[in-house]
Short mmCIF file of C-alpha atoms and ligand atoms in Angstrom, two decimals:
data_model
loop_
_atom_site.label_atom_id
_atom_site.label_comp_id
_atom_site.label_asym_id
_atom_site.label_seq_id
_atom_site.Cartn_x
_atom_site.Cartn_y
_atom_site.Cartn_z
CA UNK A 112 0.12 -0.43 -0.35
CA UNK A 113 1.12 3.60 -0.91
CA UNK A 114 2.15 5.68 2.23
CA UNK A 115 -0.09 8.94 2.93
CA UNK A 116 1.07 12.29 3.41
CA UNK A 117 -0.94 13.01 5.87
CA UNK A 118 0.79 10.50 8.50
CA UNK A 119 3.55 13.01 7.79
CA UNK A 120 3.02 16.78 10.11
CA UNK A 121 3.81 20.08 8.24
CA UNK A 122 7.53 19.36 9.99
CA UNK A 123 8.01 15.78 9.44
CA UNK A 124 7.43 16.80 5.28
CA UNK A 125 9.67 18.83 5.37
CA UNK A 126 12.39 16.68 6.53
CA UNK A 127 10.88 14.13 4.02
CA UNK A 128 11.50 17.13 1.18
CA UNK A 129 14.65 17.80 2.41
CA UNK A 130 16.07 13.97 1.96
CA UNK A 131 15.25 14.66 -1.58
CA UNK A 132 17.03 17.84 -1.72
CA UNK A 133 13.84 20.42 -1.72
CA UNK A 134 13.30 23.16 0.38
CA UNK A 135 11.30 23.60 3.09
CA UNK A 136 8.75 25.95 1.75
CA UNK A 137 8.28 22.93 -1.19
CA UNK A 138 6.70 21.15 2.19
CA UNK A 139 4.47 24.49 3.43
CA UNK A 140 2.89 24.28 0.74
CA UNK A 141 2.23 20.65 0.48
CA UNK A 142 0.97 21.14 4.02
CA UNK A 143 -1.13 24.34 3.45
CA UNK A 144 -2.79 22.35 0.08
CA UNK A 145 -3.96 19.96 2.36
CA UNK A 146 -4.48 20.52 5.66
CA UNK A 147 -5.62 24.27 5.18
CA UNK A 148 -7.42 24.33 1.72
CA UNK A 149 -8.27 20.57 1.60
CA UNK A 150 -7.49 20.35 -1.17
CA UNK A 151 -6.23 16.23 -1.64
CA UNK A 152 -5.77 15.69 -5.45
CA UNK A 153 -1.52 16.20 -6.01
CA UNK A 154 -2.43 17.47 -9.23
CA UNK A 155 -4.43 20.30 -8.21
CA UNK A 156 -1.56 21.91 -6.51
CA UNK A 157 -0.82 24.72 -8.87
CA UNK A 158 2.13 26.50 -7.67
CA UNK A 159 3.90 23.04 -7.98
CA UNK A 160 6.25 21.96 -11.03
CA UNK A 161 4.30 19.61 -13.08
CA UNK A 162 6.71 16.95 -11.95
CA UNK A 163 6.95 17.04 -8.61
CA UNK A 164 3.11 17.52 -8.81
CA UNK A 165 2.81 13.98 -10.55
CA UNK A 166 5.35 12.45 -8.48
CA UNK A 167 3.46 13.26 -5.27
CA UNK A 168 -0.27 11.91 -7.11
CA UNK A 169 2.12 8.58 -8.06
CA UNK A 170 3.85 7.69 -4.65
CA UNK A 171 1.22 8.49 -2.11
CA UNK A 172 -2.19 8.88 -0.96
CA UNK A 173 -3.27 11.58 0.44
CA UNK A 174 -7.34 10.30 1.64
CA UNK A 175 -7.67 8.18 4.32
CA UNK A 176 -11.19 8.22 5.37
CA UNK A 177 -14.74 8.04 2.98
CA UNK A 178 -17.78 9.43 5.05
CA UNK A 179 -20.31 5.94 5.77
CA UNK A 180 -23.22 7.13 6.61
CA UNK A 181 -24.07 11.21 9.31
CA UNK A 182 -26.91 11.45 11.51
CA UNK A 183 -27.60 14.62 12.35
CA UNK A 184 -29.26 15.13 16.36
CA UNK A 185 -32.27 17.47 16.89
CA UNK A 186 -30.16 19.93 18.79
CA UNK A 187 -27.18 20.00 16.25
CA UNK A 188 -24.60 17.32 17.58
CA UNK A 189 -23.94 15.46 14.12
CA UNK A 190 -22.33 12.34 13.76
CA UNK A 191 -20.09 10.94 11.01
CA UNK A 192 -19.50 7.18 10.83
CA UNK A 193 -16.31 6.75 8.35
CA UNK A 194 -14.92 4.27 6.47
CA UNK A 195 -11.25 3.33 6.44
CA UNK A 196 -9.65 1.64 3.23
CA UNK A 197 -9.80 -1.71 5.21
CA UNK A 198 -12.81 -1.16 5.68
CA UNK A 199 -13.00 -0.42 9.18
CA UNK A 200 -15.91 2.28 10.52
CA UNK A 201 -14.62 4.39 13.37
CA UNK A 202 -16.82 7.52 14.42
CA UNK A 203 -16.47 10.59 14.37
CA UNK A 204 -19.07 13.28 16.55
CA UNK A 205 -19.24 17.48 16.17
CA UNK A 206 -20.65 19.17 18.39
CA UNK A 207 -22.39 22.68 17.90
CA UNK A 208 -22.48 25.29 20.59
CA UNK A 209 -22.94 29.18 21.04
CA UNK A 210 -19.71 29.83 20.72
CA UNK A 211 -17.69 27.18 19.37
CA UNK A 212 -17.66 23.74 17.59
CA UNK A 213 -16.17 20.92 19.21
CA UNK A 214 -14.82 18.13 17.68
CA UNK A 215 -14.56 14.92 19.09
CA UNK A 216 -12.22 12.29 17.32
CA UNK A 217 -11.48 8.59 17.48
CA UNK A 218 -8.16 7.12 17.76
CA UNK A 219 -8.79 3.56 18.05
CA UNK A 220 -10.99 1.16 15.52
CA UNK A 221 -13.21 -0.12 19.10
CA UNK A 222 -11.32 -0.08 22.66
CA UNK A 223 -8.99 -2.49 24.62
CA UNK A 224 -10.23 -0.87 27.87
CA UNK A 225 -13.56 -2.64 28.35
CA UNK A 226 -14.49 0.19 31.17
CA UNK A 227 -17.90 -1.32 32.28
CA UNK A 228 -19.97 1.30 31.36
CA UNK A 229 -18.53 2.53 27.53
CA UNK A 230 -20.33 1.20 23.89
CA UNK A 231 -17.50 0.98 22.50
CA UNK A 232 -15.65 -0.85 25.78
CA UNK A 233 -18.01 -3.96 24.60
CA UNK A 234 -16.24 -4.03 21.21
CA UNK A 235 -12.57 -4.92 22.51
CA UNK A 236 -10.06 -3.40 20.03
CA UNK A 237 -10.00 -3.76 16.30
CA UNK A 238 -7.07 -2.15 15.56
CA UNK A 239 -5.39 1.46 16.32
CA UNK A 240 -5.84 4.09 13.81
CA UNK A 241 -2.81 6.20 11.74
CA UNK A 242 -2.24 9.76 11.93
CA UNK A 243 -3.78 10.09 8.56
CA UNK A 244 -6.86 8.70 9.68
CA UNK A 245 -6.64 10.51 12.88
CA UNK A 246 -6.50 13.98 10.55
CA UNK A 247 -9.38 12.68 7.81
CA UNK A 248 -11.63 12.70 10.75
CA UNK A 249 -11.47 16.55 11.11
CA UNK A 250 -10.88 16.81 7.24
CA UNK A 251 -14.52 15.31 6.53
CA UNK A 252 -16.84 16.76 8.55
CA UNK A 253 -14.99 19.81 8.17
CA UNK A 254 -16.64 19.37 4.77
CA UNK A 255 -19.89 18.11 5.95
CA UNK A 256 -20.45 21.49 8.46
CA UNK A 257 -19.37 24.04 5.95
CA UNK A 258 -21.32 26.21 7.40
CA UNK A 259 -19.26 26.20 11.19
CA UNK A 260 -15.76 26.55 11.49
CA UNK A 261 -14.48 23.69 13.93
CA UNK A 262 -12.80 25.43 16.23
CA UNK A 263 -11.94 23.11 19.57
CA UNK A 264 -10.73 19.27 18.87
CA UNK A 265 -11.41 16.17 21.99
CA UNK A 266 -9.82 13.33 22.00
CA UNK A 267 -12.61 11.31 23.82
CA UNK A 268 -14.11 9.20 20.28
CA UNK A 269 -13.65 5.78 20.23
CA UNK A 270 -10.52 4.36 21.85
CA UNK A 271 -7.23 5.52 24.23
CA UNK A 272 -5.22 8.45 22.35
CA UNK A 273 -2.31 6.84 25.34
CA UNK A 274 -1.72 3.40 24.21
CA UNK A 275 -1.78 4.73 19.67
CA UNK A 276 0.49 7.76 21.38
CA UNK A 277 3.28 7.88 18.36
CA UNK A 278 0.38 8.36 15.69
CA UNK A 279 -1.47 10.52 18.12
CA UNK A 280 1.29 13.44 18.87
CA UNK A 281 2.18 13.27 14.97
CA UNK A 282 -1.59 14.08 14.48
CA UNK A 283 -1.45 16.88 17.13
CA UNK A 284 1.64 18.09 15.48
CA UNK A 285 -0.45 18.69 12.27
CA UNK A 286 -3.23 20.20 14.03
CA UNK A 287 -1.15 22.37 15.87
CA UNK A 288 0.92 24.03 13.34
CA UNK A 289 0.55 27.31 11.50
CA UNK A 290 1.33 24.90 8.38
CA UNK A 291 -1.13 22.71 9.60
CA UNK A 292 -4.56 23.39 10.77
CA UNK A 293 -3.49 26.13 13.27
CA UNK A 294 -4.74 24.99 16.14
CA UNK A 295 -4.03 26.46 19.31
CA UNK A 296 -3.08 24.80 22.64
CA UNK A 297 -5.71 25.16 24.79
CA UNK A 298 -8.14 24.10 21.83
CA UNK A 299 -6.89 20.68 22.36
CA UNK A 300 -7.91 18.26 24.97
CA UNK A 301 -6.37 14.58 25.34
CA UNK A 302 -8.65 12.33 27.31
CA UNK A 303 -7.06 9.14 28.53
CA UNK A 304 -8.59 6.53 31.14
CA UNK A 305 -4.91 6.48 33.09
CA UNK A 306 -2.29 5.02 31.07
CA UNK A 307 0.05 6.49 33.31
CA UNK A 308 3.32 6.37 32.07
CA UNK A 309 2.03 7.94 29.36
CA UNK A 310 0.61 10.44 30.58
CA UNK A 311 3.88 12.59 31.14
CA UNK A 312 5.07 11.46 27.44
CA UNK A 313 2.47 13.20 25.69
CA UNK A 314 2.63 16.84 27.45
CA UNK A 315 6.51 17.11 27.17
CA UNK A 316 5.86 16.03 22.99
CA UNK A 317 2.66 18.93 22.64
CA UNK A 318 0.95 21.35 24.46
CA UNK A 319 -2.59 20.33 24.94
CA UNK A 320 -5.31 20.27 27.60
CA UNK A 321 -5.66 16.84 29.55
CA UNK A 322 -8.56 15.42 30.57
CA UNK A 323 -8.63 11.97 33.03
CA UNK A 324 -11.54 9.57 33.24
CA UNK A 325 -11.67 8.86 37.06
CA UNK A 326 -15.24 7.91 37.29
CA UNK A 327 -14.64 6.21 40.30
CA UNK A 328 -13.00 7.23 44.29
CA UNK A 329 -12.20 4.14 45.87
CA UNK A 330 -9.58 0.96 44.25
CA UNK A 331 -12.50 -1.23 44.32
CA UNK A 332 -14.71 0.63 42.59
CA UNK A 333 -12.93 1.88 39.96
CA UNK A 334 -11.45 -2.02 39.26
CA UNK A 335 -14.71 -1.89 37.87
CA UNK A 336 -15.62 0.61 36.45
CA UNK A 337 -12.45 0.93 34.34
CA UNK A 338 -10.00 -1.87 35.21
CA UNK A 339 -7.03 -0.74 33.72
CA UNK A 340 -7.32 1.00 37.17
CA UNK A 341 -6.03 -2.08 38.45
CA UNK A 342 -2.87 -2.04 36.89
CA UNK A 343 -2.28 1.66 37.73
CA UNK A 344 -4.96 2.53 40.72
CA UNK A 345 -5.83 5.56 41.98
CA UNK A 346 -2.77 6.45 44.37
CA UNK A 347 -0.61 6.11 40.72
CA UNK A 348 -2.56 8.06 38.53
CA UNK A 349 -3.08 10.61 40.64
CA UNK A 350 0.54 11.01 42.18
CA UNK A 351 1.15 10.87 38.47
CA UNK A 352 -0.87 14.17 37.79
CA UNK A 353 0.48 16.01 41.33
CA UNK A 354 4.06 15.36 39.71
CA UNK A 355 3.58 16.98 36.08
CA UNK A 356 4.97 20.61 34.99
CA UNK A 357 2.65 21.39 33.05
CA UNK A 358 -0.70 21.39 35.49
CA UNK A 359 -1.51 24.65 37.17
CA UNK A 360 -4.14 26.75 38.26
CA UNK A 361 -5.08 28.43 34.77
CA UNK A 362 -4.44 24.56 32.99
CA UNK A 363 -6.56 22.19 35.35
CA UNK A 364 -6.54 18.82 34.57
CA UNK A 365 -9.89 17.92 33.30
CA UNK A 366 -11.40 15.35 35.80
CA UNK A 367 -13.83 13.32 33.90
CA UNK A 368 -16.71 11.41 36.31
CA UNK A 369 -19.48 9.90 34.85
CA UNK A 370 -22.27 9.65 36.81
CA UNK A 371 -24.31 6.48 37.39
CA UNK A 372 -27.32 6.42 39.67
CA UNK A 373 -26.68 4.34 43.24
CA UNK A 374 -23.09 3.24 41.82
CA UNK A 375 -20.82 6.56 42.15
CA UNK A 376 -23.44 9.93 43.21
CA UNK A 377 -23.90 9.75 46.42
CA UNK A 378 -22.73 12.11 48.87
CA UNK A 379 -19.64 10.04 50.14
CA UNK A 380 -18.53 9.80 47.09
CA UNK A 381 -18.56 13.29 46.32
CA UNK A 382 -16.25 13.99 49.83
CA UNK A 383 -13.78 11.31 48.86
CA UNK A 384 -13.77 13.35 45.40
CA UNK A 385 -12.85 16.15 46.99
CA UNK A 386 -10.05 14.82 49.33
CA UNK A 387 -8.39 12.80 46.53
CA UNK A 388 -7.95 15.51 44.33
CA UNK A 389 -6.95 18.18 46.78
CA UNK A 390 -3.49 20.42 45.87
CA UNK A 391 -3.97 18.50 42.05
CA UNK A 392 -4.67 21.70 40.16
CA UNK A 393 -8.40 19.83 38.50
CA UNK A 394 -12.01 21.12 36.90
CA UNK A 395 -14.22 18.47 37.85
CA UNK A 396 -16.27 17.53 34.20
CA UNK A 397 -19.91 16.10 35.49
CA UNK A 398 -21.13 14.20 32.01
CA UNK A 399 -24.92 12.02 33.05
CA UNK A 400 -23.84 8.36 31.97
CA UNK A 401 -25.54 8.32 28.89
CA UNK A 402 -27.35 4.62 28.84
CA UNK A 403 -27.29 2.20 26.14
CA UNK A 404 -28.03 -1.46 26.09
CA UNK A 405 -25.28 -3.24 26.74
CA UNK A 406 -24.34 -1.98 30.35
CA UNK A 407 -26.33 -2.10 33.50
CA UNK A 408 -25.93 1.55 34.46
CA UNK A 409 -28.53 4.62 34.59
CA UNK A 410 -27.79 8.35 35.04
CA UNK A 411 -28.90 9.53 38.10
CA UNK A 412 -32.00 11.72 38.73
CA UNK A 413 -31.50 15.51 37.95
CA UNK A 414 -32.01 16.60 41.87
CA UNK A 415 -28.97 13.75 42.59
CA UNK A 416 -26.73 15.23 40.27
CA UNK A 417 -26.98 18.59 41.84
CA UNK A 418 -26.26 17.15 45.27
CA UNK A 419 -23.24 16.11 44.29
CA UNK A 420 -21.81 19.06 42.33
CA UNK A 421 -22.77 21.02 45.28
CA UNK A 422 -21.30 18.59 47.36
CA UNK A 423 -17.96 19.90 45.09
CA UNK A 424 -18.08 23.14 45.17
CA UNK A 425 -18.85 23.17 49.25
CA UNK A 426 -15.94 20.98 49.04
CA UNK A 427 -13.56 23.68 47.28
CA UNK A 428 -13.85 22.28 43.63
CA UNK A 429 -14.21 23.72 40.15
CA UNK A 430 -17.01 21.61 38.38
CA UNK A 431 -19.16 21.20 35.81
CA UNK A 432 -22.44 19.30 35.40
CA UNK A 433 -22.25 18.46 31.71
CA UNK A 434 -25.62 18.45 29.80
CA UNK A 435 -25.23 16.00 26.63
CA UNK A 436 -25.29 16.38 23.51
CA UNK A 437 -26.63 14.50 21.12
CA UNK A 438 -28.01 11.33 22.77
CA UNK A 439 -30.99 10.72 20.23
CA UNK A 440 -28.26 9.07 17.04
CA UNK A 441 -25.76 7.53 19.93
CA UNK A 442 -23.79 10.22 19.87
CA UNK A 443 -22.99 11.17 22.94
CA UNK A 444 -19.67 9.83 25.56
CA UNK A 445 -19.37 5.91 25.38
CA UNK A 446 -21.93 5.60 22.70
CA UNK A 447 -19.67 5.06 19.73
CA UNK A 448 -20.01 2.13 18.74
CA UNK A 449 -18.70 2.10 15.18
CA UNK A 450 -19.72 -0.03 12.78
CA UNK A 451 -16.55 -2.86 12.42
CA UNK A 452 -16.13 -3.92 9.35
CA UNK A 453 -19.56 -4.09 7.32
CA UNK A 454 -21.01 -5.74 10.48
CA UNK A 455 -24.00 -4.93 11.66
CA UNK A 456 -24.65 -1.40 13.09
CA UNK A 457 -26.46 -2.76 16.11
CA UNK A 458 -25.96 -3.18 19.84
CA UNK A 459 -25.60 -6.03 20.60
CA UNK A 460 -29.13 -6.20 22.47
CA UNK A 461 -29.92 -3.60 20.48
CA UNK A 462 -33.32 -3.56 20.36
CA UNK A 463 -34.25 -3.80 24.20
CA UNK A 464 -35.35 0.42 24.58
CA UNK A 465 -35.96 -0.18 27.69
CA UNK A 466 -32.81 0.94 30.10
CA UNK A 467 -33.48 3.99 27.67
CA UNK A 468 -37.11 4.38 27.81
CA UNK A 469 -36.72 4.65 31.91
N1 LIG B 1162 -10.67 6.40 26.40
C1 LIG B 1162 -9.92 8.16 26.73
C2 LIG B 1162 -10.86 8.64 25.52
C3 LIG B 1162 -12.40 7.96 26.05
S1 LIG B 1162 -13.31 9.56 26.32
C4 LIG B 1162 -10.77 8.28 28.08
O1 LIG B 1162 -11.21 6.48 28.77
O2 LIG B 1162 -10.74 9.40 28.02
C5 LIG B 1162 -15.30 9.53 26.33
C6 LIG B 1162 -15.73 9.65 28.30
O3 LIG B 1162 -16.67 9.16 28.08
C7 LIG B 1162 -14.60 9.10 28.77
O4 LIG B 1162 -14.36 10.23 30.02
C8 LIG B 1162 -15.69 7.43 29.33
O5 LIG B 1162 -15.41 7.22 30.37
C9 LIG B 1162 -17.10 9.03 29.24
N2 LIG B 1162 -17.82 7.44 28.60
C10 LIG B 1162 -17.61 6.23 28.40
N3 LIG B 1162 -19.06 5.50 28.74
C11 LIG B 1162 -19.85 6.78 28.79
C12 LIG B 1162 -21.45 6.58 29.48
N4 LIG B 1162 -22.25 5.88 28.84
N5 LIG B 1162 -22.40 8.11 29.77
C13 LIG B 1162 -21.13 8.74 29.95
N6 LIG B 1162 -20.10 8.82 29.50
C14 LIG B 1162 -19.00 8.09 29.05
#
């Protein structure tokens, strides 16, 4: 298979061109066609010499994903199922808000972590995505929402970004490079379930916001919800967060906490969370569980969620209670299940809407 030019960040493209004795500005021209302008056929890159255009077109792919299907939520959220060259299907979600539009991208087809409340976790891992496949989620969805500029990017789709770190870092370089998509550092957020040794590595390589999916305040409970906790227990994870030099009051870690009724939504849970996060610059994002037939969990009643939030605030934490988006098209957090290799698109138990209709 041909190499894909989008596997190379603008910086890597310059190095690659230098080896062919081509000047850096030639590489920048290619990057600006590929990324800023989104023109993927090298034969249309009119400011390049004819011969170079032909060589590039012959040697390289420039497209990694095609749109398989698109769904639009009543709230404006758009979910795109995207098909890779090998038939693997992954999902990306665009979430429009008043002052921004956020794109949520996937980093793996499926996910190996098997968090007990997450739909993607039911799939297991099919494979990692390439840098080009990560980047093309932005390229394709941008074409689907021409009326909005995508201002923020979150690595919160299918998969665990830190288990595909090399490709994720290269994609972030392209996202943030002036000749790439020119996203400001703080407009890119990487979320991890807690692959502890790779957190420092990520933040040393690229300037991004860090989000950590915590969801539980005791190891016994987190072992069940996030089995990765058995390898990297709470003390290791929180210890690592305390030692990360890039975190500060201005640049806190975002702690994701999915509220599940009668599982982790009690006052005692909230108090333990306050205690655990003491001394860590953190902002807590509470996400009510998005129910799906593959998991036995439900969101708490609104009063319970508010009480939990109130307890955090009383404890001195900065916290927000997120409103879920795109639930009607299974585009909400933890509902991305994709379609694997053209097989049935459905949940293992799709049709049992009982949970959702509660
Ligand atoms: N693997 C990474 C990236 C995925 S982010 C991580 O775990 O951080 C997806 C976020 O949605 C995570 O915080 C995840 O815990 C959360 N989530 C998963 N399933 C959910 C569900 N059913 N309802 C609400 N949030 C969910």
